[in-house]
mmCIF file of C-alpha atoms in Angstrom:
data_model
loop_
_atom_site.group_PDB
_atom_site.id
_atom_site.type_symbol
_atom_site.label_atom_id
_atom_site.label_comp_id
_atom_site.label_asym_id
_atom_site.label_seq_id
_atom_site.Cartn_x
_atom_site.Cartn_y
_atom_site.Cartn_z
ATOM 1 C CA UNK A 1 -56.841 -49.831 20.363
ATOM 2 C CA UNK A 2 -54.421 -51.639 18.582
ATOM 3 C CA UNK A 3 -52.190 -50.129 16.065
ATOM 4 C CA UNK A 4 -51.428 -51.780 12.348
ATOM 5 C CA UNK A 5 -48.433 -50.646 10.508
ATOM 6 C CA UNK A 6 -49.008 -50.166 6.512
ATOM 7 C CA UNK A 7 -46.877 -50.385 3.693
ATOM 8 C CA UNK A 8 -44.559 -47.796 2.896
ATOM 9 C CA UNK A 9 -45.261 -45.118 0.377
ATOM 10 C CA UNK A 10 -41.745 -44.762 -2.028
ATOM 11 C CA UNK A 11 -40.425 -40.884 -1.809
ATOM 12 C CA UNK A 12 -41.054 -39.535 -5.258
ATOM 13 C CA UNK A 13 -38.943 -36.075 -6.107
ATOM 14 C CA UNK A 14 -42.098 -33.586 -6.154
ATOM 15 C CA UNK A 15 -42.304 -33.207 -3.306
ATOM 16 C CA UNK A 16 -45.304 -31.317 -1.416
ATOM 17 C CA UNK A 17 -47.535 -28.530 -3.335
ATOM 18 C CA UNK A 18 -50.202 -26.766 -1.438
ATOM 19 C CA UNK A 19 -52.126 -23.194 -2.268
ATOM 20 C CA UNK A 20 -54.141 -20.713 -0.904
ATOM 21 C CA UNK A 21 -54.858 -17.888 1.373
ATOM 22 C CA UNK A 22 -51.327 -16.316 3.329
ATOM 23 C CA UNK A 23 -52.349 -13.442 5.701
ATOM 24 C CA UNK A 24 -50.404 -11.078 7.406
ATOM 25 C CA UNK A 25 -50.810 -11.425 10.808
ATOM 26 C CA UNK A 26 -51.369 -8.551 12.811
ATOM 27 C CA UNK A 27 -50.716 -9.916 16.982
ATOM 28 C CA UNK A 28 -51.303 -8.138 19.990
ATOM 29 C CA UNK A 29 -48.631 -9.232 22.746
ATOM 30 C CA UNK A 30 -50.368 -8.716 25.979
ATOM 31 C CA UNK A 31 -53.851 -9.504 27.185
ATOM 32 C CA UNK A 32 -56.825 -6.773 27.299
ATOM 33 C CA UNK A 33 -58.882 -4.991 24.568
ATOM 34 C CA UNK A 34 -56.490 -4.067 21.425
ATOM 35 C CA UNK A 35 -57.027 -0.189 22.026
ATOM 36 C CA UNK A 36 -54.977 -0.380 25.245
ATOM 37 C CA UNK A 37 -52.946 -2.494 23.728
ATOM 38 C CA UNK A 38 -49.027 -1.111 22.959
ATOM 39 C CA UNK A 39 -46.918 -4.011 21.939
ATOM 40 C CA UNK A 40 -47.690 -5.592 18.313
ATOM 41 C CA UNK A 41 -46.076 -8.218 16.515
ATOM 42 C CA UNK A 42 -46.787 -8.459 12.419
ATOM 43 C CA UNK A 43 -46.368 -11.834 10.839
ATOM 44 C CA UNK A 44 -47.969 -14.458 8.416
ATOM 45 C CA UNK A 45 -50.079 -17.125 8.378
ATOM 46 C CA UNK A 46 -52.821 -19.383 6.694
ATOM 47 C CA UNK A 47 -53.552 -23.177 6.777
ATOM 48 C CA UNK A 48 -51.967 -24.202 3.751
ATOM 49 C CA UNK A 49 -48.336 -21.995 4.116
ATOM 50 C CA UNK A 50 -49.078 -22.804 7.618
ATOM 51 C CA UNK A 51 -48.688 -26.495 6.745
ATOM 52 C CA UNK A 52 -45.570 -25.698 4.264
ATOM 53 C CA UNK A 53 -43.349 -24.366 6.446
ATOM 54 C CA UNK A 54 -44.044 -26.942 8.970
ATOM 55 C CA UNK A 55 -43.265 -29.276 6.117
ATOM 56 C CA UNK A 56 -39.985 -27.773 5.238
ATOM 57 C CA UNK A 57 -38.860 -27.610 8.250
ATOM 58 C CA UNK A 58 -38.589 -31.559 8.718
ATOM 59 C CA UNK A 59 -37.136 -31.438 5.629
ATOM 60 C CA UNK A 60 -39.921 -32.179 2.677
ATOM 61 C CA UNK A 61 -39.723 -30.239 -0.320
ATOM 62 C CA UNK A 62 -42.405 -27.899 -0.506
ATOM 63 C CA UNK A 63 -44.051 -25.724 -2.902
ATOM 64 C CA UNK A 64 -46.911 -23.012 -2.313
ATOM 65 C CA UNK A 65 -49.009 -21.104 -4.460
ATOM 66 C CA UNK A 66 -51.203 -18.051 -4.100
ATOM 67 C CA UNK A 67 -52.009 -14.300 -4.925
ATOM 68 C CA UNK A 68 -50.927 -11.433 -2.717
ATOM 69 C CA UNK A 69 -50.819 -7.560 -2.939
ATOM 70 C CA UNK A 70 -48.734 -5.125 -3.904
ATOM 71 C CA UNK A 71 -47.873 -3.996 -0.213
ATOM 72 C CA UNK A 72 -45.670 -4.670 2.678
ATOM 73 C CA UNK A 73 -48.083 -7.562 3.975
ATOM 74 C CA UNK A 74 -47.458 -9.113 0.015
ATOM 75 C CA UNK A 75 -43.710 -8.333 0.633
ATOM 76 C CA UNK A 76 -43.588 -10.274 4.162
ATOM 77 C CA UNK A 77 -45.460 -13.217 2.602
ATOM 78 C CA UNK A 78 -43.115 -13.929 -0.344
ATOM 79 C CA UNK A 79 -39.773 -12.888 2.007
ATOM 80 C CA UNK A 80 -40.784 -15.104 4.896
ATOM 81 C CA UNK A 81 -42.063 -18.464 2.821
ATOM 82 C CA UNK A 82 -38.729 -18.461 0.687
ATOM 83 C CA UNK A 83 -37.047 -17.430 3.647
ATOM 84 C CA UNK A 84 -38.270 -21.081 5.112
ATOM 85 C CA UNK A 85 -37.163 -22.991 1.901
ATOM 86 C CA UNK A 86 -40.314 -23.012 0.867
ATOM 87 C CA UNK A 87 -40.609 -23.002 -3.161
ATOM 88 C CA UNK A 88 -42.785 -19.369 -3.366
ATOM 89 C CA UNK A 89 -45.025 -18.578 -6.439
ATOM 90 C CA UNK A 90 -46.707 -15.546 -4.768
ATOM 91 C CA UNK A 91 -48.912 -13.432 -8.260
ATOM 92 C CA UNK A 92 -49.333 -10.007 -7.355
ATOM 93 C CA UNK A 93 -52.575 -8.694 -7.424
ATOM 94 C CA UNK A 94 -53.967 -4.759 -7.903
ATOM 95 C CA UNK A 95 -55.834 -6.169 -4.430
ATOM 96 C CA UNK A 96 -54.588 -5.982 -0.941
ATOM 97 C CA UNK A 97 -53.348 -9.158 1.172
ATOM 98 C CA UNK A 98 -55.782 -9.747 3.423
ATOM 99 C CA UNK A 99 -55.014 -9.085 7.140
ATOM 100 C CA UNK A 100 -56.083 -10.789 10.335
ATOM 101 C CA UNK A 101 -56.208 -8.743 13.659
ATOM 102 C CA UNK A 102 -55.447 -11.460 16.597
ATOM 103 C CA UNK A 103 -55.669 -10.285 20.595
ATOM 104 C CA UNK A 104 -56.312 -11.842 23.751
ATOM 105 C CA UNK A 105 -59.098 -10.357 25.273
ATOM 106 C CA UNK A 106 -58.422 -12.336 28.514
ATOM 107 C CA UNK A 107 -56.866 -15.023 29.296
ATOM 108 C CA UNK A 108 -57.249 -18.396 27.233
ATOM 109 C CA UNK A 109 -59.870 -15.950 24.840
ATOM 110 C CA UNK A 110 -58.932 -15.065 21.559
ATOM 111 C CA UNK A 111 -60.801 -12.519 19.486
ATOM 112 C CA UNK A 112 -59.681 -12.718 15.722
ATOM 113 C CA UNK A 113 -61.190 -10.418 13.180
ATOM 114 C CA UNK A 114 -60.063 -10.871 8.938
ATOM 115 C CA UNK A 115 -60.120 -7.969 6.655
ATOM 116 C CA UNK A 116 -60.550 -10.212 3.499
ATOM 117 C CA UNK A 117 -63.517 -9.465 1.388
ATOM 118 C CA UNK A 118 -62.501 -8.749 -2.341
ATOM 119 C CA UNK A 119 -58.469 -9.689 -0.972
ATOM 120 C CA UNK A 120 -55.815 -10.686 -3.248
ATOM 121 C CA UNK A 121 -56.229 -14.223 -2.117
ATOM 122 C CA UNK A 122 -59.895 -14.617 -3.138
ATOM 123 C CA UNK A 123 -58.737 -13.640 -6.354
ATOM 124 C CA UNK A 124 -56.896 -17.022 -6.908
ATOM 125 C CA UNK A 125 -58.202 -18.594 -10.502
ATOM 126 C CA UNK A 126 -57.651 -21.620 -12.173
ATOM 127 C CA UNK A 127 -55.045 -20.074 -14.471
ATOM 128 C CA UNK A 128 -52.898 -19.582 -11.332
ATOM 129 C CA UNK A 129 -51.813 -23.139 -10.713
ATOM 130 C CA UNK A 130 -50.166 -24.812 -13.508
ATOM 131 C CA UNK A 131 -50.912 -27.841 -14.571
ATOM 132 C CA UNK A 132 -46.975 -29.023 -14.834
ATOM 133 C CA UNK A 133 -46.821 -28.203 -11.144
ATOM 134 C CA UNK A 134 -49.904 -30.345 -9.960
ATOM 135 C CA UNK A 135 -48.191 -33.398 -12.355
ATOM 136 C CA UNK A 136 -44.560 -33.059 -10.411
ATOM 137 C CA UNK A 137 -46.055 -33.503 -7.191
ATOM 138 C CA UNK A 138 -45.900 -35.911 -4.970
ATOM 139 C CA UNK A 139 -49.013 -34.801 -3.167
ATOM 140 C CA UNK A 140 -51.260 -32.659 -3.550
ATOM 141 C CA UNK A 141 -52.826 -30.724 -0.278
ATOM 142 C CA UNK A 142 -55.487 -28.303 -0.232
ATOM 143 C CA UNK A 143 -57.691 -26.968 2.558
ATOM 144 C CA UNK A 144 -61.461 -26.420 2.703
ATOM 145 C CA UNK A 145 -61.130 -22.707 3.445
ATOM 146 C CA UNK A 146 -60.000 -21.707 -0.402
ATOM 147 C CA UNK A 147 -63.178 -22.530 -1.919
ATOM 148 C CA UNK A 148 -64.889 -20.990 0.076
ATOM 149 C CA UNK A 149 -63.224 -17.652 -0.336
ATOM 150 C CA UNK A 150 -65.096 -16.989 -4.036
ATOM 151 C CA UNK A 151 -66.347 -18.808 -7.198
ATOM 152 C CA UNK A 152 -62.784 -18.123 -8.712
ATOM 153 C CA UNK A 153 -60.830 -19.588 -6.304
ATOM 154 C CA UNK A 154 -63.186 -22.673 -5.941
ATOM 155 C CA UNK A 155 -62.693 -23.330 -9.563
ATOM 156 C CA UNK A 156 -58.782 -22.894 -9.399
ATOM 157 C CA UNK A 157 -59.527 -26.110 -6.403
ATOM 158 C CA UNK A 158 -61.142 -27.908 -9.013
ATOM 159 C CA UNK A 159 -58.563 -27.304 -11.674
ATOM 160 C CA UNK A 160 -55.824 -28.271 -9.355
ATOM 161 C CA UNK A 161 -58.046 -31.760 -8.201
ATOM 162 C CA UNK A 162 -58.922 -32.701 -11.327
ATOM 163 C CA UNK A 163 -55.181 -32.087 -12.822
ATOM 164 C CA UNK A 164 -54.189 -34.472 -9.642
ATOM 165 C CA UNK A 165 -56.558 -36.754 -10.481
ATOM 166 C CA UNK A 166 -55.485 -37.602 -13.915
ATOM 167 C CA UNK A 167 -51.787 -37.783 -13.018
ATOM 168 C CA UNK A 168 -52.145 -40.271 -10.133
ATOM 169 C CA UNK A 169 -51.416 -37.198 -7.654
ATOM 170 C CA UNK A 170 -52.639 -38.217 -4.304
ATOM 171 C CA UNK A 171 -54.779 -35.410 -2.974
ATOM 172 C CA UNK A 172 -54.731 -34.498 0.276
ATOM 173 C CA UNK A 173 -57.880 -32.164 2.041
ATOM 174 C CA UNK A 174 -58.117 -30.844 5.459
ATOM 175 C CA UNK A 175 -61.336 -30.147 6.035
ATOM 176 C CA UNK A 176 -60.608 -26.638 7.783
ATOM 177 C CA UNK A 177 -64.540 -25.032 7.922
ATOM 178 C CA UNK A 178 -64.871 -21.512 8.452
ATOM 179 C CA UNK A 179 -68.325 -20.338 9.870
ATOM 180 C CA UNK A 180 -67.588 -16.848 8.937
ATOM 181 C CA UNK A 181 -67.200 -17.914 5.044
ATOM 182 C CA UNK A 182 -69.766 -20.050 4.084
ATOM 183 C CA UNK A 183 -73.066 -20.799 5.296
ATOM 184 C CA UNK A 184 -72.955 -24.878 6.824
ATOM 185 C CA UNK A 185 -75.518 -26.525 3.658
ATOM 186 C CA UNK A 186 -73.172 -24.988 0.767
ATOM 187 C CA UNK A 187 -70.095 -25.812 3.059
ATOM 188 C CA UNK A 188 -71.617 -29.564 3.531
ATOM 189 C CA UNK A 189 -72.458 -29.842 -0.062
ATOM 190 C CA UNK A 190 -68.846 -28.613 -1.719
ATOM 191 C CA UNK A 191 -66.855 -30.431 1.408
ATOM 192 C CA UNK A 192 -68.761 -33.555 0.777
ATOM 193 C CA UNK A 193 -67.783 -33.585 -2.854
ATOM 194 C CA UNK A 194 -63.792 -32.808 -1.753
ATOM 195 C CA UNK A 195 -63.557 -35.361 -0.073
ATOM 196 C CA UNK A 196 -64.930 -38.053 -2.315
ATOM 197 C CA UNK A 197 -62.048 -36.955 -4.225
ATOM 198 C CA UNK A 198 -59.688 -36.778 -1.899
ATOM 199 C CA UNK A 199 -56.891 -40.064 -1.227
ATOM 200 C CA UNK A 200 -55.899 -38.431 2.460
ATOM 201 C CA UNK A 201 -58.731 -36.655 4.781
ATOM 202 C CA UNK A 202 -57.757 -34.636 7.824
ATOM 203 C CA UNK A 203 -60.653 -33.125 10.077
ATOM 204 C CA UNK A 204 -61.820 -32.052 13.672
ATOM 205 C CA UNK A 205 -64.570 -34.257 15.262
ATOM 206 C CA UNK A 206 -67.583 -30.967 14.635
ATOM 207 C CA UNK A 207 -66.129 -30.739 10.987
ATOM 208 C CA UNK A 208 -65.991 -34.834 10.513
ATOM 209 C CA UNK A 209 -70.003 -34.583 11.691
ATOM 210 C CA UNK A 210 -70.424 -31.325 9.217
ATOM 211 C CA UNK A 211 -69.498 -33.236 6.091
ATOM 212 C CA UNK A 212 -70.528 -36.844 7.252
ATOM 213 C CA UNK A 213 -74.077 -34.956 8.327
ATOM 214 C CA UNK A 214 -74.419 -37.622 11.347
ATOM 215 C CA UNK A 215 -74.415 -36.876 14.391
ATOM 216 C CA UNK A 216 -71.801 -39.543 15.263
ATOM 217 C CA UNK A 217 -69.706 -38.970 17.960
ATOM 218 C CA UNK A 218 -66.743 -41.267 18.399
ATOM 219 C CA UNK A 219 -64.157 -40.545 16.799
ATOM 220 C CA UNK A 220 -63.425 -44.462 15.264
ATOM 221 C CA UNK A 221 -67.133 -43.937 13.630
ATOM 222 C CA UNK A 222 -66.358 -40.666 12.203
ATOM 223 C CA UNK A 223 -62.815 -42.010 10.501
ATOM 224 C CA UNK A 224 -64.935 -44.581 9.448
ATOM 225 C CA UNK A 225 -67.424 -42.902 7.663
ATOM 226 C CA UNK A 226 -65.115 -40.248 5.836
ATOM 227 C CA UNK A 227 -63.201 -43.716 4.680
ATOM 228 C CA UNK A 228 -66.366 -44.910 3.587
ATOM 229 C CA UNK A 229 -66.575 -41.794 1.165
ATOM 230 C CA UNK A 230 -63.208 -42.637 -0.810
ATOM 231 C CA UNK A 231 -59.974 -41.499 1.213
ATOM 232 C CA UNK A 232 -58.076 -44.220 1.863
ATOM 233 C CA UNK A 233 -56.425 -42.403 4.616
ATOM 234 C CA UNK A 234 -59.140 -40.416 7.144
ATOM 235 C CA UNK A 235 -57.660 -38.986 10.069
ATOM 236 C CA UNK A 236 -59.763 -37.324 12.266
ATOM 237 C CA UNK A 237 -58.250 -35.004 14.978
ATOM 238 C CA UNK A 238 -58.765 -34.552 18.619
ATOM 239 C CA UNK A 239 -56.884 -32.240 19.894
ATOM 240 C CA UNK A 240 -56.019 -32.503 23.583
ATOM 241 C CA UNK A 241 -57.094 -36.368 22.931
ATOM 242 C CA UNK A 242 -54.750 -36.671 19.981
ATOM 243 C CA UNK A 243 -56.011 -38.529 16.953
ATOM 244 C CA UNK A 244 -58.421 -41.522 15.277
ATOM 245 C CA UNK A 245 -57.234 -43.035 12.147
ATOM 246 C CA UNK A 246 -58.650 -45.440 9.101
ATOM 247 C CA UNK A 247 -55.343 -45.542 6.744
ATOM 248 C CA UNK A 248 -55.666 -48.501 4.657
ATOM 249 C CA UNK A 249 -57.757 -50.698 5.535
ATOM 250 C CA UNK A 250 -56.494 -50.399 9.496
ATOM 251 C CA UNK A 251 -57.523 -48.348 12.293
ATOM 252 C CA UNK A 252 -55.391 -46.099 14.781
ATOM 253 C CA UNK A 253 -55.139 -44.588 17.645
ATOM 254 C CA UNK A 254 -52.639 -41.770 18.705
ATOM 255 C CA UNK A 255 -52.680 -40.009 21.993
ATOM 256 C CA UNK A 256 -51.782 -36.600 22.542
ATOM 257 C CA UNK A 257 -48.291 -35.200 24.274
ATOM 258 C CA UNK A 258 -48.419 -33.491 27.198
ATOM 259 C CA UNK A 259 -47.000 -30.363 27.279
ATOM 260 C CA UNK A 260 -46.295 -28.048 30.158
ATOM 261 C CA UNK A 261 -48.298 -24.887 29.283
ATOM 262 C CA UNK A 262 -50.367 -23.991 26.429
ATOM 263 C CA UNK A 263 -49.403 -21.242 24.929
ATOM 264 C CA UNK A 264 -51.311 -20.592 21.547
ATOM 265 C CA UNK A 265 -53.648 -23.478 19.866
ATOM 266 C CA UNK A 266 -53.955 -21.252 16.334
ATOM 267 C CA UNK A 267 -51.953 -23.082 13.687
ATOM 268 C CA UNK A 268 -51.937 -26.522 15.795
ATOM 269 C CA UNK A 269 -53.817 -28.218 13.081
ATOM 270 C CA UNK A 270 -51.604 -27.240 10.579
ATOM 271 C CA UNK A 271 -48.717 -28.410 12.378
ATOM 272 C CA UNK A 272 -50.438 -31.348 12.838
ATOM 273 C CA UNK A 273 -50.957 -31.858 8.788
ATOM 274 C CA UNK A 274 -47.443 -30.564 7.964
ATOM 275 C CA UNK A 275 -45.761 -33.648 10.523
ATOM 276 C CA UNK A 276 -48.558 -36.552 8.872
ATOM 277 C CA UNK A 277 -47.510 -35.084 5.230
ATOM 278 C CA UNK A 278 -43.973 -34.924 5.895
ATOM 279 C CA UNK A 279 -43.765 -38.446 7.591
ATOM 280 C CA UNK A 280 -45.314 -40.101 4.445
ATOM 281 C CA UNK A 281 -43.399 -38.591 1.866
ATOM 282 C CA UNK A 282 -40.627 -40.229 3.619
ATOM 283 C CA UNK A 283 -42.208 -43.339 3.088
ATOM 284 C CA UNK A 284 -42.974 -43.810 6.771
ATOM 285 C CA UNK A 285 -45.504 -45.977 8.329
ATOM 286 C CA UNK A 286 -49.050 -45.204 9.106
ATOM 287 C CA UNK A 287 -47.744 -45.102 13.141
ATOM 288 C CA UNK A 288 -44.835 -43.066 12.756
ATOM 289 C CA UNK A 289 -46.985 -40.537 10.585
ATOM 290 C CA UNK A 290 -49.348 -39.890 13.548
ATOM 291 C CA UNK A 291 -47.043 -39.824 15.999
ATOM 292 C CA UNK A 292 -45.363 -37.112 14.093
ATOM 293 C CA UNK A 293 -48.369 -35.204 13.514
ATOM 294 C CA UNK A 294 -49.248 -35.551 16.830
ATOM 295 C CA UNK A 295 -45.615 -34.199 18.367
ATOM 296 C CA UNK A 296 -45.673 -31.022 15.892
ATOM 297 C CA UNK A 297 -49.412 -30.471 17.323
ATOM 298 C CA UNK A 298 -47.804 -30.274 20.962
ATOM 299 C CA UNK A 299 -44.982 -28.178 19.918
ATOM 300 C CA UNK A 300 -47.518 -25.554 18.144
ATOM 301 C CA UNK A 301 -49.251 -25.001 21.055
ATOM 302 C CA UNK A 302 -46.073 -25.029 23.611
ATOM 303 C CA UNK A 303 -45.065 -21.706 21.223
ATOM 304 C CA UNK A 304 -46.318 -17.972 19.934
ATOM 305 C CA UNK A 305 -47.337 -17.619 16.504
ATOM 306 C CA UNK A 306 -48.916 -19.373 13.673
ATOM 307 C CA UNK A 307 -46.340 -21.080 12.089
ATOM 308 C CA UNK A 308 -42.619 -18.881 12.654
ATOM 309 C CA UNK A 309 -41.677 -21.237 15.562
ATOM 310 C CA UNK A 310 -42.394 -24.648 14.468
ATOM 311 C CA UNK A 311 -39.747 -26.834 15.114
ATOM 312 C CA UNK A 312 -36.883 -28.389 12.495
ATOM 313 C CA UNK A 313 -36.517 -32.144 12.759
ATOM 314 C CA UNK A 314 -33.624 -31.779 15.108
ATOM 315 C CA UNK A 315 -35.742 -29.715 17.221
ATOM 316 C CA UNK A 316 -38.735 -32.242 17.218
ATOM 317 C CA UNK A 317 -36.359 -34.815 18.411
ATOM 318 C CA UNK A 318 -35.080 -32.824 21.542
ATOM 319 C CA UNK A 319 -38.601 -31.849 22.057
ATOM 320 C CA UNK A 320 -39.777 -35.663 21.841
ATOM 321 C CA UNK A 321 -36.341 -36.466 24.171
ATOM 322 C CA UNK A 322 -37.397 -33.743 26.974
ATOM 323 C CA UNK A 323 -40.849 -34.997 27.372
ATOM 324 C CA UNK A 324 -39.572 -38.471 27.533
ATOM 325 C CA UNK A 325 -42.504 -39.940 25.441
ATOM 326 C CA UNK A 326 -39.793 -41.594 22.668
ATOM 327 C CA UNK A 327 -41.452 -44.882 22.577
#
C-alpha cells in the first residue's frame, strides 16, 4: 500500500493528559497453577498510565489522573508514575486500589483475574479532573475501559470530552473493550458515541467490528469506517501484522517488527498508543508516528511486565539499530 506523509502537527507545551484505572499488579514468575507458585513480582499497570509512562519515556510531557487507596498498592502507584516523570494527581480514596492477579498457567496461556468491584478507581467523578488541566493539554487520551468501570466514572469521561471539546483539545480514544465489564450492546452503544467525538481512534480489528457493528474484515475497511464516524486519525491495530491507518484524508500501512521471542503481549497496545502519541506531539509525520508505535509494540512484547521496561528513546533507537529494520 502506499504510504502519504501529512502535515505536521506544531508541539504545543501541554503536553499529554490521560486518566483512569492504575492497578497493582500482582505477577507470578514461573509457569503452573499460582498455588504452587513461589516467586511473585508486585507492580502496576493500566492502559492509560500504561500509555504515560511509555510516553515519558520518549520524552513527552505527561500528566495522569486517577483515584487510588489508602494502601501499599495506592503507595506503589503514585511512587512509581512520578518516579517515571510522569506528572501524578493520584486522590485517595476510603476504597482499595484494585488488584490484578496475572500467572501463566502454561506456556503462551495467561490467566488474569481483577479484584475491582467498588475499587478506588471506579470511584473516579467528574469533579476529579479539572477543567484547567483538560484546557493545557495538548491532547487529550482516554481509554474505553473507564466508562465502563461505573456511572461516576463515565460521567468524569464526559466531563473531561466535553471540556476538550470546547478548548480545541484533540481527543484521543483507544477503544480498549473489556468483556468482563460491560455487556457488548451498552459497550457498542457508549463506544460508538466516543468515538464520534473523538479526533484520534486506536482499536484492534474484533473491537473496530464491535463499535462499527459490521462484520468487515480488512483492516483498510475497518479504518475506513471508524474515519467515517469523525476521527480524523483511525488507526486500527494488528498486532503480529502491525497496523492500518486513515490519518487525514490518506491511508497507511505499517508492518510489524520481528522480534526474536515473545515474551509478554499484556501492555503491547499501550506501548503501541504511547509511541503514535508521542511521535505527534513532536510534530512528526503520519509515517514516522506508526512506525514508532509499531517499534514500542515489538519492544513490549520482547520484555516482562506491563509497562516498567518500556524503552527510553535512546533505547528504541538501539533496539530499531539491532534489528536492522531503520529504513
Amino acid at each position: 500500500m502506499t504510504q502519504h506523509r501529512t502535515a505536521h502537527t506544531p508541539q504545543t507545551p501541554g503536553g499529554l493528559l490521560t486518566f483512569g484505572e492504575t492497578m497493582g499488579l500482582i505477577t507470578a514468575n514461573t509457569i503452573g497453577t499460582l498455588e504452587h507458585t513461589r516467586d511473585l513480582t508486585f507492580g502496576i499497570g493500566g492502559a492509560e498510565s500504561n500509555t504515560a509512562v511509555g510516553a515519558a519515556r520518549l520524552g513527552a510531557p505527561v500528566t495522569w489522573i486517577g483515584r487510588v487507596g489508602s494502601d501499599a498498592a495506592g503507595d506503589l502507584v503514585g511512587r512509581r508514575l512520578r518516579a517515571e516523570g510522569v506528572r501524578t494527581f493520584a486522590v485517595r480514596d476510603t476504597s482499595f486500589t484494585v488488584l490484578m492477579i496475572r500467572h501463566h498457567r502454561a506456556a503462551g496461556v495467561v490467566h488474569v483475574d481483577y479484584h475491582r468491584t467498588g475499587s478506588a478507581g471506579s470511584r473516579l467523578t467528574p469533579r476529579d479532573i479539572p477543567a484547567e488541566a483538560v484546557q493545557r493539554a495538548a491532547i487529550l487520551h482516554l481509554s474505553g475501559i473507564t466508562p465502563a468501570l461505573s456511572a461516576s466514572a463515565r460521567q468524569a469521561t464526559w466531563h473531561a470530552v466535553t471540556t476538550a471539546k470546547a478548548h480545541n483539545v484533540p481527543v484521543s480514544v483507544d477503544v480498549n473493550y473489556r468483556s468482563k465489564l460491560w455487556d457488548r450492546d451498552t459497550a457498542r452503544r457508549e463506544l460508538q458515541r466516543l468515538v464520534a467525538e473523538a479526533d484520534i481512534v486506536f482499536a484492534g480489528v474484533e473491537e473496530a467490528q464491535l463499535v462499527l457493528g459490521s462484520p468487515a474484515e480488512t483492516p483498510e475497511d475497518l479504518a475506513l469506517g471508524l474515519a467515517a464516524m469523525g476521527p480524523g486519525e483511525a488507526v486500527v491495530k494488528t498486532g503480529s501484522r502491525g497496523c492500518t491507518a486513515r490519518i487525514e484524508d490518506a491511508m497507511y500501512a505499517e508492518p510489524a517488527l520481528p522480534v526474536s521471542a515473545v515474551v509478554d503481549t499484556v501492555g503491547a497496545g499501550d506501548a503501541f498508543v504511547a509511541g503514535y502519541l508521542a511521535e505527534r506531539l513532536r510534530g512528526a509525520d503520519g509515517v514516522q508516528r506508526l512506525r514508532t508505535a509499531c517499534a514500542m509494540g515489538a519492544y513490549a512484547v520482547s520484555v516482562p511486565g506491563d509497562c516498567e521496561l518500556l524503552p527510553t528513546r535512546g533505547e528504541l533507537e538501539t533496539f530499531l539499530a539491532a534489528g536492522d529494520v531503520l529504513r
